[in-house]
């Protein structure tokens, strides 16, 4: 019934298995990849004909984590998987980026790649397994895919690169100083296609070494996919790339000069208008048959690309007239919004980000429900890219895949410099509003985010800057590396290479390639050029930091105190009664965790102090021979009980009330009366012994004992 094919290798410390032929046989390609006990099924289907008039490649990648994979039931009211989580969205992008450029040029049939996590051992992250499964499924599907690719995760500890570190090793790296890297690399047999990373100030040499190590380690996986394809691949789909050379020649003859003139304009809006006018002029010169050709859009883009690329490589001249390694003018400003906790406006050329920081308490931490368990995050970065930022109109909705991806890239870049939660017990939310965009708004978010947090008084280890690099590579192998690329250079170039970091090293590296990969030599040059650009940007940012760092009067103050864990129950009280009373009476927010760490938050310092004193009175032990202010709670024949230390009561014996004999304690005391008492100690049964007679009941000062006369 089944024509099963299964292949396995030992990869690192785990066995990697690829199998096909048993499940989802109606898909064009299905592979279940298993690493350890983490299994992901990838299903590939593609349309056998292009939709009429379609001038783009409609590739869709979905990645789904099923809760049953880890033996969990989804939360929420409906108890089923719903909209994609951030992790699912990011992983779908992770898979899309290296496979998209490997489809045969000109192929515009619809392709769907679906990756489903079937089993998760909580050790091996399914994102790497999903990419391997997707590559294998595409390779055997018959689609015109120039793969295979493979993928690996790399860690870096004690100077050693680690292949496929565990989920626990990579979780919350900021709290694990021994682990300095979470790097994912995808590539073909010959070259690297995609890099995504979170790093902790690694040098350029260390980062390049990690990428090279990953590329070496994926070679056995590529061989495994080829081995599987030899036994299970379908017949290649009969696809011939359309020949529109005649149309391209006509378009070039009609509009090359006007297109060159348009791309010589440095202002973006004027250039866009001129390029649009050049295209209209070209179309006006074409025949009806040529205008109806479905390859018209591709031919026009080819002309744009050749004009831009040829000028850059042959003349070393960019669209806006800059040198290849020149950074656009930068202006940084902080403290521009009066009521926010921290704000910054970062402008680099025609790219601008308004970045705002908000400081919150433990109640504001983000709860993340993952297959590996539920945990909290006290740092969030949200990126928004409205249509007006590029001078367009359009539908405004929730964040899309691009916005989530760019926000996560900036989040990774800033992670490395955040203070430990024990040193700065705040929840930090950074929002980047992109107000203008012409190249690398994600790196503007990194720069603006760093400035904004410093303006909010967040004690970052150092400032972080980011720069986007580009690559133009001609067919003859000649190439040019561009610093701080424009939108058009990104759109028509061959590489988007983003590097963020401090003066000490790299904190994030992301790379996407539109050609069949780049060599370590090119990547090394790009990293060196990016470092120079990053240091220049940091220097420009420092000019705005002189007035930053004052803690906003509108931000909550947080006081942290540690109590013994056996006192937690007393602070919380039955059903939370005590802690609710503390919050109500003090006006401060109080948060306590299982380790006995209490965070008291309020914009009012008096409220914090009052809550602190109330908690301290519950958990602290009274000191002998110290005077306390108390309240009489009960008067009895032999004395009075006084509440003097939080909830603690003690007895003032009738003989200790005054320096005279009393008929009854009620002669001088009544319930509810405020008194000063001195703690004498504890009796044999642990009962508290208090005294009043040696304390001035007006001032609370202890009365000095009179010395006996000689």
Tab-separated table of C-alpha atoms in Angstrom, residues 38-363:
chain	number	residue	atom	x	y	z
A	38	UNK	CA	11.165	16.172	17.536
A	39	UNK	CA	9.220	15.486	14.333
A	40	UNK	CA	8.011	17.973	11.724
A	41	UNK	CA	5.956	17.157	8.635
A	42	UNK	CA	6.481	19.349	5.562
A	43	UNK	CA	3.930	19.259	2.734
A	44	UNK	CA	4.556	20.935	-0.627
A	45	UNK	CA	1.997	21.585	-3.348
A	46	UNK	CA	2.360	23.785	-6.406
A	47	UNK	CA	0.042	24.894	-9.172
A	48	UNK	CA	0.749	23.359	-12.565
A	49	UNK	CA	0.002	26.605	-14.398
A	50	UNK	CA	0.642	30.276	-13.810
A	51	UNK	CA	-2.324	32.559	-13.246
A	52	UNK	CA	-2.822	34.858	-16.265
A	53	UNK	CA	-1.213	38.267	-15.853
A	54	UNK	CA	0.609	37.357	-12.655
A	55	UNK	CA	3.965	39.135	-12.432
A	56	UNK	CA	5.279	37.879	-9.075
A	57	UNK	CA	6.163	34.556	-7.479
A	58	UNK	CA	3.340	33.549	-5.064
A	59	UNK	CA	5.199	31.424	-2.509
A	60	UNK	CA	3.437	30.908	0.827
A	61	UNK	CA	5.076	29.217	3.814
A	62	UNK	CA	3.107	28.209	6.918
A	63	UNK	CA	4.632	26.787	10.081
A	64	UNK	CA	2.336	25.392	12.767
A	65	UNK	CA	3.112	24.141	16.252
A	66	UNK	CA	0.451	21.718	17.438
A	67	UNK	CA	0.111	21.672	21.199
A	68	UNK	CA	-0.398	17.925	21.184
A	69	UNK	CA	3.207	17.661	19.992
A	70	UNK	CA	4.325	18.418	23.560
A	71	UNK	CA	1.371	16.763	25.285
A	72	UNK	CA	-0.348	20.083	26.019
A	73	UNK	CA	-3.885	21.426	25.672
A	74	UNK	CA	-4.114	24.945	24.176
A	75	UNK	CA	-5.175	27.764	26.466
A	76	UNK	CA	-8.000	30.176	25.794
A	77	UNK	CA	-11.715	29.707	25.533
A	78	UNK	CA	-11.817	27.623	22.341
A	79	UNK	CA	-9.013	25.241	23.352
A	80	UNK	CA	-7.610	24.921	19.853
A	81	UNK	CA	-4.764	26.426	17.884
A	82	UNK	CA	-5.778	29.825	16.513
A	83	UNK	CA	-3.840	32.703	14.963
A	84	UNK	CA	-0.096	32.106	14.497
A	85	UNK	CA	2.086	32.885	17.482
A	86	UNK	CA	5.126	35.123	17.115
A	87	UNK	CA	7.360	32.031	17.067
A	88	UNK	CA	5.277	30.460	14.276
A	89	UNK	CA	5.340	33.651	12.205
A	90	UNK	CA	9.091	34.070	12.629
A	91	UNK	CA	9.786	30.442	11.747
A	92	UNK	CA	7.631	30.682	8.608
A	93	UNK	CA	9.734	33.689	7.563
A	94	UNK	CA	12.893	31.786	8.473
A	95	UNK	CA	11.962	28.991	6.048
A	96	UNK	CA	10.703	31.319	3.301
A	97	UNK	CA	13.838	33.441	3.102
A	98	UNK	CA	16.401	30.821	1.939
A	99	UNK	CA	14.092	28.795	-0.318
A	100	UNK	CA	12.512	31.693	-2.237
A	101	UNK	CA	15.603	32.647	-4.297
A	102	UNK	CA	16.261	28.999	-5.223
A	103	UNK	CA	13.230	28.574	-7.476
A	104	UNK	CA	14.092	28.757	-11.171
A	105	UNK	CA	13.891	32.391	-12.375
A	106	UNK	CA	10.637	33.039	-14.190
A	107	UNK	CA	8.667	30.390	-12.267
A	108	UNK	CA	5.510	32.139	-11.056
A	109	UNK	CA	3.201	29.233	-10.318
A	110	UNK	CA	1.646	29.283	-6.871
A	111	UNK	CA	3.558	27.241	-4.272
A	112	UNK	CA	2.407	26.296	-0.783
A	113	UNK	CA	4.752	24.914	1.879
A	114	UNK	CA	3.156	23.780	5.139
A	115	UNK	CA	5.248	22.613	8.080
A	116	UNK	CA	3.488	21.007	11.053
A	117	UNK	CA	5.187	20.132	14.327
A	118	UNK	CA	3.947	16.636	15.204
A	119	UNK	CA	6.197	15.853	18.161
A	120	UNK	CA	8.468	17.957	20.349
A	121	UNK	CA	10.937	16.398	22.777
A	122	UNK	CA	11.574	19.801	24.431
A	123	UNK	CA	15.262	19.375	23.587
A	124	UNK	CA	15.583	19.930	19.826
A	125	UNK	CA	13.975	23.103	18.480
A	126	UNK	CA	11.534	22.246	15.663
A	127	UNK	CA	12.380	25.333	13.557
A	128	UNK	CA	15.609	23.808	12.220
A	129	UNK	CA	13.884	20.461	11.689
A	130	UNK	CA	11.056	22.199	9.812
A	131	UNK	CA	13.442	23.865	7.385
A	132	UNK	CA	15.178	20.578	6.653
A	133	UNK	CA	11.810	18.887	6.114
A	134	UNK	CA	10.644	21.691	3.797
A	135	UNK	CA	13.848	21.495	1.745
A	136	UNK	CA	13.516	17.721	1.409
A	137	UNK	CA	9.829	17.949	0.448
A	138	UNK	CA	10.599	20.562	-2.228
A	139	UNK	CA	13.491	18.493	-3.542
A	140	UNK	CA	11.326	15.401	-4.098
A	141	UNK	CA	8.215	17.282	-5.265
A	142	UNK	CA	9.329	17.840	-8.841
A	143	UNK	CA	9.006	21.615	-8.489
A	144	UNK	CA	11.726	23.662	-10.253
A	145	UNK	CA	13.684	24.139	-7.038
A	146	UNK	CA	17.468	24.525	-7.241
A	147	UNK	CA	18.138	23.031	-3.829
A	148	UNK	CA	18.464	21.277	-1.593
A	149	UNK	CA	19.332	23.463	1.356
A	150	UNK	CA	19.926	22.451	4.948
A	151	UNK	CA	19.906	24.326	8.215
A	152	UNK	CA	21.667	24.214	11.581
A	153	UNK	CA	21.650	26.104	14.861
A	154	UNK	CA	24.962	27.078	16.457
A	155	UNK	CA	25.768	28.094	20.030
A	156	UNK	CA	29.031	29.522	21.368
A	157	UNK	CA	30.332	28.660	24.831
A	158	UNK	CA	33.840	28.932	26.258
A	159	UNK	CA	35.280	29.625	22.813
A	160	UNK	CA	33.724	26.511	21.252
A	161	UNK	CA	30.973	26.348	18.640
A	162	UNK	CA	28.145	23.973	19.541
A	163	UNK	CA	26.001	22.246	16.913
A	164	UNK	CA	22.263	22.306	17.607
A	165	UNK	CA	22.306	23.344	21.294
A	166	UNK	CA	19.249	22.376	23.297
A	167	UNK	CA	16.107	24.451	23.742
A	168	UNK	CA	17.028	25.087	27.386
A	169	UNK	CA	20.515	26.285	26.397
A	170	UNK	CA	19.004	28.859	24.021
A	171	UNK	CA	16.145	29.984	26.269
A	172	UNK	CA	16.511	33.494	27.740
A	173	UNK	CA	20.165	33.841	26.734
A	174	UNK	CA	20.361	37.154	28.571
A	175	UNK	CA	20.172	35.222	31.834
A	176	UNK	CA	22.798	32.689	30.751
A	177	UNK	CA	26.119	34.545	30.395
A	178	UNK	CA	28.001	31.391	29.437
A	179	UNK	CA	26.005	31.069	26.203
A	180	UNK	CA	26.833	33.955	23.886
A	181	UNK	CA	25.131	33.023	20.625
A	182	UNK	CA	21.934	31.695	19.079
A	183	UNK	CA	22.664	31.464	15.345
A	184	UNK	CA	20.600	29.782	12.613
A	185	UNK	CA	22.242	29.313	9.215
A	186	UNK	CA	20.743	27.879	6.026
A	187	UNK	CA	22.712	27.149	2.899
A	188	UNK	CA	23.260	25.036	-0.179
A	189	UNK	CA	26.198	22.757	-0.870
A	190	UNK	CA	28.299	25.677	-2.013
A	191	UNK	CA	27.133	28.797	-0.219
A	192	UNK	CA	25.248	30.368	2.672
A	193	UNK	CA	21.716	31.590	1.892
A	194	UNK	CA	20.361	32.902	5.193
A	195	UNK	CA	21.593	33.900	8.653
A	196	UNK	CA	19.563	34.827	11.727
A	197	UNK	CA	21.135	35.416	15.116
A	198	UNK	CA	21.055	36.768	18.634
A	199	UNK	CA	24.564	37.391	19.924
A	200	UNK	CA	26.279	38.844	22.965
A	201	UNK	CA	28.975	41.155	21.640
A	202	UNK	CA	30.847	38.669	19.460
A	203	UNK	CA	33.694	39.909	17.306
A	204	UNK	CA	33.427	39.843	13.519
A	205	UNK	CA	35.891	36.933	13.442
A	206	UNK	CA	33.885	34.921	15.984
A	207	UNK	CA	30.646	35.524	14.086
A	208	UNK	CA	32.143	34.614	10.722
A	209	UNK	CA	33.610	31.490	12.310
A	210	UNK	CA	30.161	30.498	13.576
A	211	UNK	CA	28.625	30.915	10.101
A	212	UNK	CA	31.434	28.894	8.524
A	213	UNK	CA	31.072	26.185	11.196
A	214	UNK	CA	27.331	25.946	10.518
A	215	UNK	CA	27.864	25.669	6.757
A	216	UNK	CA	30.305	22.824	7.301
A	217	UNK	CA	27.899	21.007	9.630
A	218	UNK	CA	24.951	21.096	7.197
A	219	UNK	CA	26.830	19.243	4.450
A	220	UNK	CA	25.876	15.734	5.697
A	221	UNK	CA	22.223	16.827	5.830
A	222	UNK	CA	22.327	18.030	2.222
A	223	UNK	CA	23.809	14.653	1.230
A	224	UNK	CA	21.003	12.919	3.151
A	225	UNK	CA	18.318	14.875	1.261
A	226	UNK	CA	19.989	14.031	-2.063
A	227	UNK	CA	20.078	10.374	-1.016
A	228	UNK	CA	16.357	10.496	-0.221
A	229	UNK	CA	15.581	12.193	-3.544
A	230	UNK	CA	17.436	9.546	-5.520
A	231	UNK	CA	14.906	6.976	-4.274
A	232	UNK	CA	11.760	9.085	-3.835
A	233	UNK	CA	11.809	12.145	-6.106
A	234	UNK	CA	9.042	12.677	-8.646
A	235	UNK	CA	9.663	13.532	-12.272
A	236	UNK	CA	10.738	17.162	-12.666
A	237	UNK	CA	7.942	19.501	-13.604
A	238	UNK	CA	8.196	20.510	-17.256
A	239	UNK	CA	8.945	24.181	-16.912
A	240	UNK	CA	10.779	26.386	-19.335
A	241	UNK	CA	11.578	29.912	-18.257
A	242	UNK	CA	9.865	32.350	-20.640
A	243	UNK	CA	12.060	33.979	-23.229
A	244	UNK	CA	11.288	37.672	-23.305
A	245	UNK	CA	14.644	38.826	-24.639
A	246	UNK	CA	13.031	40.593	-27.614
A	247	UNK	CA	10.702	42.515	-25.305
A	248	UNK	CA	13.629	43.404	-23.013
A	249	UNK	CA	15.633	44.670	-25.972
A	250	UNK	CA	12.737	46.855	-27.113
A	251	UNK	CA	12.257	48.251	-23.618
A	252	UNK	CA	15.973	48.930	-23.235
A	253	UNK	CA	16.151	50.737	-26.541
A	254	UNK	CA	13.075	52.809	-25.727
A	255	UNK	CA	13.848	53.799	-22.170
A	256	UNK	CA	17.402	53.131	-20.978
A	257	UNK	CA	18.370	56.792	-21.229
A	258	UNK	CA	15.280	58.067	-19.405
A	259	UNK	CA	15.681	55.386	-16.723
A	260	UNK	CA	19.317	56.372	-16.148
A	261	UNK	CA	18.260	59.991	-15.834
A	262	UNK	CA	15.548	59.029	-13.336
A	263	UNK	CA	17.968	57.039	-11.179
A	264	UNK	CA	20.376	59.967	-11.152
A	265	UNK	CA	17.891	61.924	-8.997
A	266	UNK	CA	18.897	61.753	-5.333
A	267	UNK	CA	15.582	62.697	-3.670
A	268	UNK	CA	13.447	59.574	-3.220
A	269	UNK	CA	10.024	61.071	-3.981
A	270	UNK	CA	11.297	62.868	-7.079
A	271	UNK	CA	13.131	59.736	-8.193
A	272	UNK	CA	10.040	57.548	-7.759
A	273	UNK	CA	8.011	60.004	-9.840
A	274	UNK	CA	10.707	60.108	-12.531
A	275	UNK	CA	11.004	56.300	-12.684
A	276	UNK	CA	7.225	56.052	-13.000
A	277	UNK	CA	7.263	58.625	-15.812
A	278	UNK	CA	10.075	56.740	-17.573
A	279	UNK	CA	8.026	53.536	-17.431
A	280	UNK	CA	4.996	55.294	-18.871
A	281	UNK	CA	7.169	56.678	-21.657
A	282	UNK	CA	8.467	53.189	-22.420
A	283	UNK	CA	4.953	51.742	-22.524
A	284	UNK	CA	3.826	54.476	-24.884
A	285	UNK	CA	6.434	53.319	-27.387
A	286	UNK	CA	5.437	49.630	-27.280
A	287	UNK	CA	2.947	47.822	-29.503
A	288	UNK	CA	-0.339	46.455	-28.180
A	289	UNK	CA	1.094	42.947	-28.401
A	290	UNK	CA	4.098	43.932	-26.319
A	291	UNK	CA	1.898	45.705	-23.776
A	292	UNK	CA	-0.208	42.557	-23.424
A	293	UNK	CA	2.854	40.372	-22.785
A	294	UNK	CA	2.652	38.948	-19.249
A	295	UNK	CA	6.430	39.398	-18.929
A	296	UNK	CA	6.208	43.187	-19.294
A	297	UNK	CA	6.659	43.773	-15.564
A	298	UNK	CA	9.681	41.464	-15.393
A	299	UNK	CA	11.271	43.175	-18.401
A	300	UNK	CA	10.801	46.629	-16.885
A	301	UNK	CA	12.310	45.458	-13.589
A	302	UNK	CA	15.240	43.966	-15.500
A	303	UNK	CA	15.940	47.355	-17.067
A	304	UNK	CA	15.756	49.096	-13.671
A	305	UNK	CA	18.072	46.519	-12.170
A	306	UNK	CA	20.652	46.748	-14.947
A	307	UNK	CA	20.716	50.566	-14.756
A	308	UNK	CA	21.193	50.640	-10.994
A	309	UNK	CA	23.588	47.704	-10.761
A	310	UNK	CA	25.784	48.691	-13.698
A	311	UNK	CA	26.355	52.188	-12.343
A	312	UNK	CA	27.260	50.860	-8.894
A	313	UNK	CA	29.687	48.136	-9.967
A	314	UNK	CA	31.336	49.837	-12.942
A	315	UNK	CA	31.426	53.438	-11.719
A	316	UNK	CA	31.268	52.979	-7.925
A	317	UNK	CA	28.431	55.503	-7.939
A	318	UNK	CA	25.195	55.001	-6.016
A	319	UNK	CA	21.710	56.387	-6.595
A	320	UNK	CA	22.118	59.211	-4.096
A	321	UNK	CA	25.717	59.952	-5.073
A	322	UNK	CA	27.330	58.376	-1.993
A	323	UNK	CA	30.520	56.335	-1.934
A	324	UNK	CA	30.031	52.580	-1.479
A	325	UNK	CA	30.910	52.690	2.233
A	326	UNK	CA	29.376	56.074	3.064
A	327	UNK	CA	26.611	56.402	5.679
A	328	UNK	CA	23.812	58.904	5.087
A	329	UNK	CA	23.566	62.008	7.335
A	330	UNK	CA	22.334	61.161	10.842
A	331	UNK	CA	20.426	63.256	13.348
A	332	UNK	CA	19.540	61.842	16.782
A	333	UNK	CA	17.260	63.518	19.312
A	334	UNK	CA	16.057	62.339	22.726
A	335	UNK	CA	13.362	63.432	25.160
A	336	UNK	CA	11.075	64.809	22.469
A	337	UNK	CA	7.761	63.624	24.004
A	338	UNK	CA	6.876	65.243	27.354
A	339	UNK	CA	4.764	62.578	29.059
A	340	UNK	CA	6.419	59.372	27.879
A	341	UNK	CA	9.037	57.638	30.015
A	342	UNK	CA	11.615	57.810	27.226
A	343	UNK	CA	11.588	58.886	23.580
A	344	UNK	CA	13.942	59.379	20.656
A	345	UNK	CA	13.762	60.474	17.041
A	346	UNK	CA	16.426	58.822	14.895
A	347	UNK	CA	16.822	60.074	11.333
A	348	UNK	CA	19.268	58.617	8.825
A	349	UNK	CA	18.821	60.097	5.375
A	350	UNK	CA	15.216	59.456	4.372
A	351	UNK	CA	14.670	56.772	7.024
A	352	UNK	CA	13.256	57.883	10.346
A	353	UNK	CA	11.981	56.169	13.468
A	354	UNK	CA	10.112	57.680	16.390
A	355	UNK	CA	10.881	55.259	19.215
A	356	UNK	CA	9.165	55.363	22.602
A	357	UNK	CA	10.012	53.467	25.801
A	358	UNK	CA	7.526	52.649	28.545
A	359	UNK	CA	8.574	51.263	31.926
A	360	UNK	CA	6.178	48.947	33.706
A	361	UNK	CA	6.039	46.615	36.669
A	362	UNK	CA	5.945	42.842	36.975
A	363	UNK	CA	2.222	42.923	36.188
